[in-house]
mmCIF file of C-alpha atoms in Angstrom:
data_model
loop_
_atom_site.group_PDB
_atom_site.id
_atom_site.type_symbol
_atom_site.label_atom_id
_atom_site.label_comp_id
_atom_site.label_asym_id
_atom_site.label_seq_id
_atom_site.Cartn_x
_atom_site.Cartn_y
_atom_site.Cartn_z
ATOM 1 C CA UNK P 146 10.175 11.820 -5.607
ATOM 2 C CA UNK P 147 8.106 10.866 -2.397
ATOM 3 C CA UNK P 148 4.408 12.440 -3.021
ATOM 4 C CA UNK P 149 3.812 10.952 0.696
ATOM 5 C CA UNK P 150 5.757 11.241 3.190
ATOM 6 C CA UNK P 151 6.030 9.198 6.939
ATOM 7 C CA UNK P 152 8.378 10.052 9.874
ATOM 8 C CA UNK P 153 9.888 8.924 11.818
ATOM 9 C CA UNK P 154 11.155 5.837 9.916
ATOM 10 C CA UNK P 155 10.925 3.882 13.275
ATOM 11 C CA UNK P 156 9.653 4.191 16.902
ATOM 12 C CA UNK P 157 9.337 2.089 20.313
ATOM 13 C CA UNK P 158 7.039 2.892 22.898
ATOM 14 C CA UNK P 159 6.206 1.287 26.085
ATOM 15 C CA UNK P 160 3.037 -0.522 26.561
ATOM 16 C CA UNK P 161 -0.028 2.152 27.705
ATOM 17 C CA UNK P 162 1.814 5.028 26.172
ATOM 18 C CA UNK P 163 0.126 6.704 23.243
ATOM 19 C CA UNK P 164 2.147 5.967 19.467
ATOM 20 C CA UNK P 165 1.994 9.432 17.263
ATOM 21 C CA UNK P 166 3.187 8.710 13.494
ATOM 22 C CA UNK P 167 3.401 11.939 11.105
ATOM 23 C CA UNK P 168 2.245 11.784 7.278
ATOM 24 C CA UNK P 169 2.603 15.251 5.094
ATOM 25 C CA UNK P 170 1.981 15.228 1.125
ATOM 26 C CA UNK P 171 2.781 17.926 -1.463
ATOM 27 C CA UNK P 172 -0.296 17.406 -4.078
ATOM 28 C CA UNK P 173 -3.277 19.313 -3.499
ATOM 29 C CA UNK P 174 -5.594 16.807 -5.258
ATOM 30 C CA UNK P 175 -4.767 14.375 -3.019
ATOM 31 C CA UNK P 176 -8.392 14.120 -1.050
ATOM 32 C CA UNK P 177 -8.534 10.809 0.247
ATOM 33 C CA UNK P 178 -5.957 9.051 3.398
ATOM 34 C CA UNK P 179 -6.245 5.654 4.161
ATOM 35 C CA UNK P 180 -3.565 3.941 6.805
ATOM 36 C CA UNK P 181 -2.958 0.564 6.712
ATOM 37 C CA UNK P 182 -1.021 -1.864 9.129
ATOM 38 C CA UNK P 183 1.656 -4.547 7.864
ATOM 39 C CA UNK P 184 2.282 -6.758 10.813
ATOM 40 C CA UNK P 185 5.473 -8.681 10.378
ATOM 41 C CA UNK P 186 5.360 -11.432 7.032
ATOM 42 C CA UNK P 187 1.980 -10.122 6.601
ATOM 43 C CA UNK P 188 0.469 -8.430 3.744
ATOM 44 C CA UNK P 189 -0.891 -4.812 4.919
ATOM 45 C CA UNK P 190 -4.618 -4.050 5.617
ATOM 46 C CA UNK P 191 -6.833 -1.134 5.762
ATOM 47 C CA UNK P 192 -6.429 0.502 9.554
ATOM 48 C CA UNK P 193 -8.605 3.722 8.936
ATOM 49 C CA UNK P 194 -9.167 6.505 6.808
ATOM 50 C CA UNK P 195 -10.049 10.217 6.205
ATOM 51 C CA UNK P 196 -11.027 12.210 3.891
ATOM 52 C CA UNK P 197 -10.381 16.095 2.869
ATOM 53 C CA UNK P 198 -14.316 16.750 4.549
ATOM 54 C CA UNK P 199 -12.796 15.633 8.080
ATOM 55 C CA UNK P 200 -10.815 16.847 10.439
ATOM 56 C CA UNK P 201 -10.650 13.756 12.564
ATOM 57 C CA UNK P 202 -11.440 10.603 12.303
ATOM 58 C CA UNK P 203 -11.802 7.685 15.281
ATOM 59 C CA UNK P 204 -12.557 3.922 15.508
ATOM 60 C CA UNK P 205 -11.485 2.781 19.215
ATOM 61 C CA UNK P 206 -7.845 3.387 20.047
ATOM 62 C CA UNK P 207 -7.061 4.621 16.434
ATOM 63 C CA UNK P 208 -7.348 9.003 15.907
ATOM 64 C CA UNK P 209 -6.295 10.533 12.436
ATOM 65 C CA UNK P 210 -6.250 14.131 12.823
ATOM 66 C CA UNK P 211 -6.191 16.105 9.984
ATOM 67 C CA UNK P 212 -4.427 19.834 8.952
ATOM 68 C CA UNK P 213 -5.282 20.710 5.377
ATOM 69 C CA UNK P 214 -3.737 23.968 5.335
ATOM 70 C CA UNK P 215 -0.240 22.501 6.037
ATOM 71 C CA UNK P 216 -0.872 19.111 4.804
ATOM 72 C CA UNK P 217 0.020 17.283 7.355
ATOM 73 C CA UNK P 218 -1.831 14.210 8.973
ATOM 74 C CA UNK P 219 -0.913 11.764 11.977
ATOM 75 C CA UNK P 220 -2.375 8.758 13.383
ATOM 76 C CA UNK P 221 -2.205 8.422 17.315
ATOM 77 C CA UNK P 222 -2.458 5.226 18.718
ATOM 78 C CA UNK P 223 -3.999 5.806 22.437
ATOM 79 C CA UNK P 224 -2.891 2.796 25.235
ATOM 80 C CA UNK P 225 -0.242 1.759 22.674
ATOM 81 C CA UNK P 226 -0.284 -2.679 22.896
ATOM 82 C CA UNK P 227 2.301 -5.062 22.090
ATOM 83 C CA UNK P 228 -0.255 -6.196 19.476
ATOM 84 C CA UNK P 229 0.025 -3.035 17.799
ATOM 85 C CA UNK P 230 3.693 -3.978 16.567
ATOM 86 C CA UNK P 231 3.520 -3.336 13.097
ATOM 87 C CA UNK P 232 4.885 -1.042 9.937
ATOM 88 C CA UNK P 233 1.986 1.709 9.618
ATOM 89 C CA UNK P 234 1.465 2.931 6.241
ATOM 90 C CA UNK P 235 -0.080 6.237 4.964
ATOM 91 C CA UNK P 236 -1.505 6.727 1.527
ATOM 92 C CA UNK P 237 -3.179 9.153 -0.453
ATOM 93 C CA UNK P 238 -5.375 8.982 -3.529
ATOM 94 C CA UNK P 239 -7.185 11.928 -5.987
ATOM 95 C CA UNK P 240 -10.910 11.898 -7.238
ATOM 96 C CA UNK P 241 -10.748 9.765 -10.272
ATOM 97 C CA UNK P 242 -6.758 8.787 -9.887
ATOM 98 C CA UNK P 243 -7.838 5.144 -8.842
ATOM 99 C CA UNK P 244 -4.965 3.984 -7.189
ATOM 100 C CA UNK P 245 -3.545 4.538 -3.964
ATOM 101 C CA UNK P 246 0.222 5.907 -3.476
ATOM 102 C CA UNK P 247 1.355 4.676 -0.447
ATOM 103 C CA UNK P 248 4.747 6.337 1.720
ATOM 104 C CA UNK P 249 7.502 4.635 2.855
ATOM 105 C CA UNK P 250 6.171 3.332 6.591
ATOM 106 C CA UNK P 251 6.611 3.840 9.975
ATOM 107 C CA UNK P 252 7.600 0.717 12.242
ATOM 108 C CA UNK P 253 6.112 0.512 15.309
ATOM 109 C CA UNK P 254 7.740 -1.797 18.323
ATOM 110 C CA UNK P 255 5.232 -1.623 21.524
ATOM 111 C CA UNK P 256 7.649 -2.748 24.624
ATOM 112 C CA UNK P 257 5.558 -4.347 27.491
ATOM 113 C CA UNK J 892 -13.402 -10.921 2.986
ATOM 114 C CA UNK J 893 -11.575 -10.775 -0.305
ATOM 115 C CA UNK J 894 -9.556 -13.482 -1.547
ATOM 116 C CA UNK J 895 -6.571 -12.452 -3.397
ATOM 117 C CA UNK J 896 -4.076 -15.098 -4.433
ATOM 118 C CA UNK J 897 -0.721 -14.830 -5.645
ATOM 119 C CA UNK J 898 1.725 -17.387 -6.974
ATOM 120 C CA UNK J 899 4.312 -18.373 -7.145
ATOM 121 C CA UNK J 900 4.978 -17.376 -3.486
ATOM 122 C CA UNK J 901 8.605 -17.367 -3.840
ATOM 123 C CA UNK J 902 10.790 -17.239 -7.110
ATOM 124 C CA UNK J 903 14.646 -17.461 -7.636
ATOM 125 C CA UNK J 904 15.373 -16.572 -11.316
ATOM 126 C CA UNK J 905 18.899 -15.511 -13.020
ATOM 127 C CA UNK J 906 19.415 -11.747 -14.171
ATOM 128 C CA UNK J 907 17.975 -11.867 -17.853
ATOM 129 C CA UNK J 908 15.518 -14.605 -17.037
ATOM 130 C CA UNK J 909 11.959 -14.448 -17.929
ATOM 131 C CA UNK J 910 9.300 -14.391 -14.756
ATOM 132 C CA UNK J 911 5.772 -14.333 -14.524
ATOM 133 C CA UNK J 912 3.949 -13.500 -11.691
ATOM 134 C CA UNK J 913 0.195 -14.174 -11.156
ATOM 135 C CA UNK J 914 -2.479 -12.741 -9.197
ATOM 136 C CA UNK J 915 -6.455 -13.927 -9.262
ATOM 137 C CA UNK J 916 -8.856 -12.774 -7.741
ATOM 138 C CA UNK J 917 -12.357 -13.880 -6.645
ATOM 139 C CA UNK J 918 -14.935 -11.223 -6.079
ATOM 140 C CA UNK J 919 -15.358 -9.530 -9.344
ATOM 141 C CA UNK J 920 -13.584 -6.599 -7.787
ATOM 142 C CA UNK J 921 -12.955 -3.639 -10.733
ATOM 143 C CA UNK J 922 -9.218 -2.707 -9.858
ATOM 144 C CA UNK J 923 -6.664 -4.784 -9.497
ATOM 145 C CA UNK J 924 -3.192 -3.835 -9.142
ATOM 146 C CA UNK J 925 0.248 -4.648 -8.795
ATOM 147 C CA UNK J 926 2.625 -2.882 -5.801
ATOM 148 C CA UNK J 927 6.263 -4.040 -5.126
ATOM 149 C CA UNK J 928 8.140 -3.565 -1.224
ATOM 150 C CA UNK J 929 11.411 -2.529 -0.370
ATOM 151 C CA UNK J 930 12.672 -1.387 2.706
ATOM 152 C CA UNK J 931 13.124 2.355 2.874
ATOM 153 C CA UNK J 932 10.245 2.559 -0.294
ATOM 154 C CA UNK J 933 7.601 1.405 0.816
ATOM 155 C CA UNK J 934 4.475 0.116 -1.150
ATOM 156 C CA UNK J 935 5.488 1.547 -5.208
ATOM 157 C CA UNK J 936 3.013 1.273 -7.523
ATOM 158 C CA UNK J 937 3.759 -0.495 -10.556
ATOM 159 C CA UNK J 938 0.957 -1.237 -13.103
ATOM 160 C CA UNK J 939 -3.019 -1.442 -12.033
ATOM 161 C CA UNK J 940 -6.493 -2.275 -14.529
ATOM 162 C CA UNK J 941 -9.693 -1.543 -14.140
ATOM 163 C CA UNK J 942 -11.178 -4.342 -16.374
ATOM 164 C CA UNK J 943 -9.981 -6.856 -18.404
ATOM 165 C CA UNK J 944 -7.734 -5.721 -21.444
ATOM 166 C CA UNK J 945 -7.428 -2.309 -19.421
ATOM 167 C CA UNK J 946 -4.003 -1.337 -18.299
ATOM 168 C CA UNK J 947 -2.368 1.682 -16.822
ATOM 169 C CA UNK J 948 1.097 2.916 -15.546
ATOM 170 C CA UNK J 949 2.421 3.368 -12.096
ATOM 171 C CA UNK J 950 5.055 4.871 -10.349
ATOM 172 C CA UNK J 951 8.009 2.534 -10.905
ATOM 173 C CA UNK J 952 6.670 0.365 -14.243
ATOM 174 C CA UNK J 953 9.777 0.315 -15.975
ATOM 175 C CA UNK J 954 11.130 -3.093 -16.724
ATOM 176 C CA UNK J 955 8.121 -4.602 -15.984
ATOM 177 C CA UNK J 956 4.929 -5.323 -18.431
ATOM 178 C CA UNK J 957 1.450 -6.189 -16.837
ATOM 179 C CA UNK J 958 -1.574 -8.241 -18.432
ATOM 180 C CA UNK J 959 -5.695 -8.180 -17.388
ATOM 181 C CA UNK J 960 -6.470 -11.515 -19.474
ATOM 182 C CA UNK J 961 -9.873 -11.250 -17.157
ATOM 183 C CA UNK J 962 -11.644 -9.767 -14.645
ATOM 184 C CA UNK J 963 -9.981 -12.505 -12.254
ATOM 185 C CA UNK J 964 -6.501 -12.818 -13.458
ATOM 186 C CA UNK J 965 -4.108 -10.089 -13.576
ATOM 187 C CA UNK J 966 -0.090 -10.750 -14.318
ATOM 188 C CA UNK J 967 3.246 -9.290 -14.031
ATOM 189 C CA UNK J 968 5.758 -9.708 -16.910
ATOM 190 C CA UNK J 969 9.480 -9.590 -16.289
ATOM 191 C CA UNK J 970 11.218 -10.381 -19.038
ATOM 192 C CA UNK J 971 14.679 -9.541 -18.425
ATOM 193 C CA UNK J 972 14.771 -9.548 -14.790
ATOM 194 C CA UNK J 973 17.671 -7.846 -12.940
ATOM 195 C CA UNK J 974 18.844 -7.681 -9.025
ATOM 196 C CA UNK J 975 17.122 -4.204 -8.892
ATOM 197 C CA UNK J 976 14.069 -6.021 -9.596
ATOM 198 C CA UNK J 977 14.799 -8.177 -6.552
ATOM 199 C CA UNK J 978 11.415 -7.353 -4.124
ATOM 200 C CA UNK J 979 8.659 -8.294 -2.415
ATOM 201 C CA UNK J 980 5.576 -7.744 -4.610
ATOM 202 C CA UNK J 981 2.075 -7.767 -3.955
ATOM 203 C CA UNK J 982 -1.024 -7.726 -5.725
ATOM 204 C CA UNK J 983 -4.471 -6.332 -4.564
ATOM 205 C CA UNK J 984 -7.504 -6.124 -5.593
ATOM 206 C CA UNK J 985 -10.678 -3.659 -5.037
ATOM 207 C CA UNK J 986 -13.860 -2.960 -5.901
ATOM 208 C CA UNK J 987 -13.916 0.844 -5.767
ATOM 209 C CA UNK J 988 -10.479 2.005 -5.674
ATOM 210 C CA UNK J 989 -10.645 3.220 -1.844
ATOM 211 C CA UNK J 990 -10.103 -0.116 -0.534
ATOM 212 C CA UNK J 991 -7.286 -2.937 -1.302
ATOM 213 C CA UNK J 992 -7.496 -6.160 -0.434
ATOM 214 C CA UNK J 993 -3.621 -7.425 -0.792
ATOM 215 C CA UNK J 994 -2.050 -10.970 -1.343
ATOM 216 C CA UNK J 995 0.022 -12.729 0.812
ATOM 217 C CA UNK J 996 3.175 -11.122 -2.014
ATOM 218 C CA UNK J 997 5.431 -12.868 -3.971
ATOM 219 C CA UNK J 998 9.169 -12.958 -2.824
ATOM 220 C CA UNK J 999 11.262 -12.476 -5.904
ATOM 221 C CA UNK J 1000 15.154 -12.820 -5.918
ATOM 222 C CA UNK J 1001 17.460 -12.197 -9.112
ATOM 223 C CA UNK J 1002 20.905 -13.349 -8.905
#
């Protein structure tokens, strides 16, 4: 089964608009989220990350806020670019599991 | 930056056919790992080290077998292959766990 979990599967926004993608996860060891961007025929690279001290977490245009009590995270993309076309990954890892489990992706097609 | 290469960077084998795929990479990094993509999956872990001659299971490892001859070079063993196995797979690398540095992938069809 999925231990992390991405809606929707696949959005469009228009250029200046702010992107919102939704991450939840079931296991309560998970304590560390990292996002990473895939842009097409790519390989995917760290975006940001949070971990379970946080509650938000911001480099420039890029916001993860955080709700541990329902386990729920989401990245908002503020002034959404065409640039930012690209599958978004979340992932989760445990203290001491060493390895990241990534969800399935949300795709992300910025209209100008 | 971390240099991760993979080869080959595209493969056509047969189903039963034997297939190695090879990953090495060049900043002593700890973990290395091995992740395959499919639409509608995602990134599914499949077998990851943490040293040479260290090996441990992921998510999906069935039908595939993994090998950490060194701290640089870690491979992926398919030694039946079968369409199901068709996928984009990636290796990555990283020197605490919290951080992957990822190849440019293998493309790997089985007819």
């Amino acid at each position: 089964q999925q231990q992390v979990r991405q809606s929707p599967q696949s959005l469009t926004v228009w250029e200046g608009e702010t992107t919102i993608l939704n991450c939840s996860y079931e296991d309560s060891t998970f304590d560390y989220f990292p996002w990473y961007r895939q842009f097409p025929g790519k390989s995917p690279a760290l975006l940001i990350a949070i971990s379970l001290v946080s509650n938000k977490k911001e480099d420039g245009r890029f916001t993860i806020f955080f709700n541990k009590r329902e386990k729920k995270l989401s990245l908002h993309i503020t002034d959404s670019q065409p640039g930012d076309s690209a599958t978004y990954f979340c992932a989760a890892s445990y203290q001491g599991g060493r390895a990241l489990i990534f969800g399935t992706g949300t795709t992300v097609s910025v209209s100008p | 930056e971390a240099a991760v290469t993979q080869s080959p960077r595209n493969k056509v084998t047969v189903t039963g056919g034997n297939v190695t795929l090879s990953c090495r990479q060049t900043n002593s990094h700890n973990y290395m790992y091995w992740y395959r993509q499919d639409t509608g999956h995602g990134l599914r872990l499949i077998h990851y080290s943490y040293g040479a001659g260290n090996l441990q299971i992921g998510d999906v490892p069935d039908g595939y077998k993994a090998t950490r001859t060194t701290q640089e070079d870690f491979f992926l063993l398919l030694e039946l292959a079968s369409p199901s196995q068709t996928s984009l797979y990636f290796c990555a690398s990283s020197e605490n766990w919290n951080t992957l540095y990822f190849g440019a992938g293998t493309r790997l069809s089985v007819l």
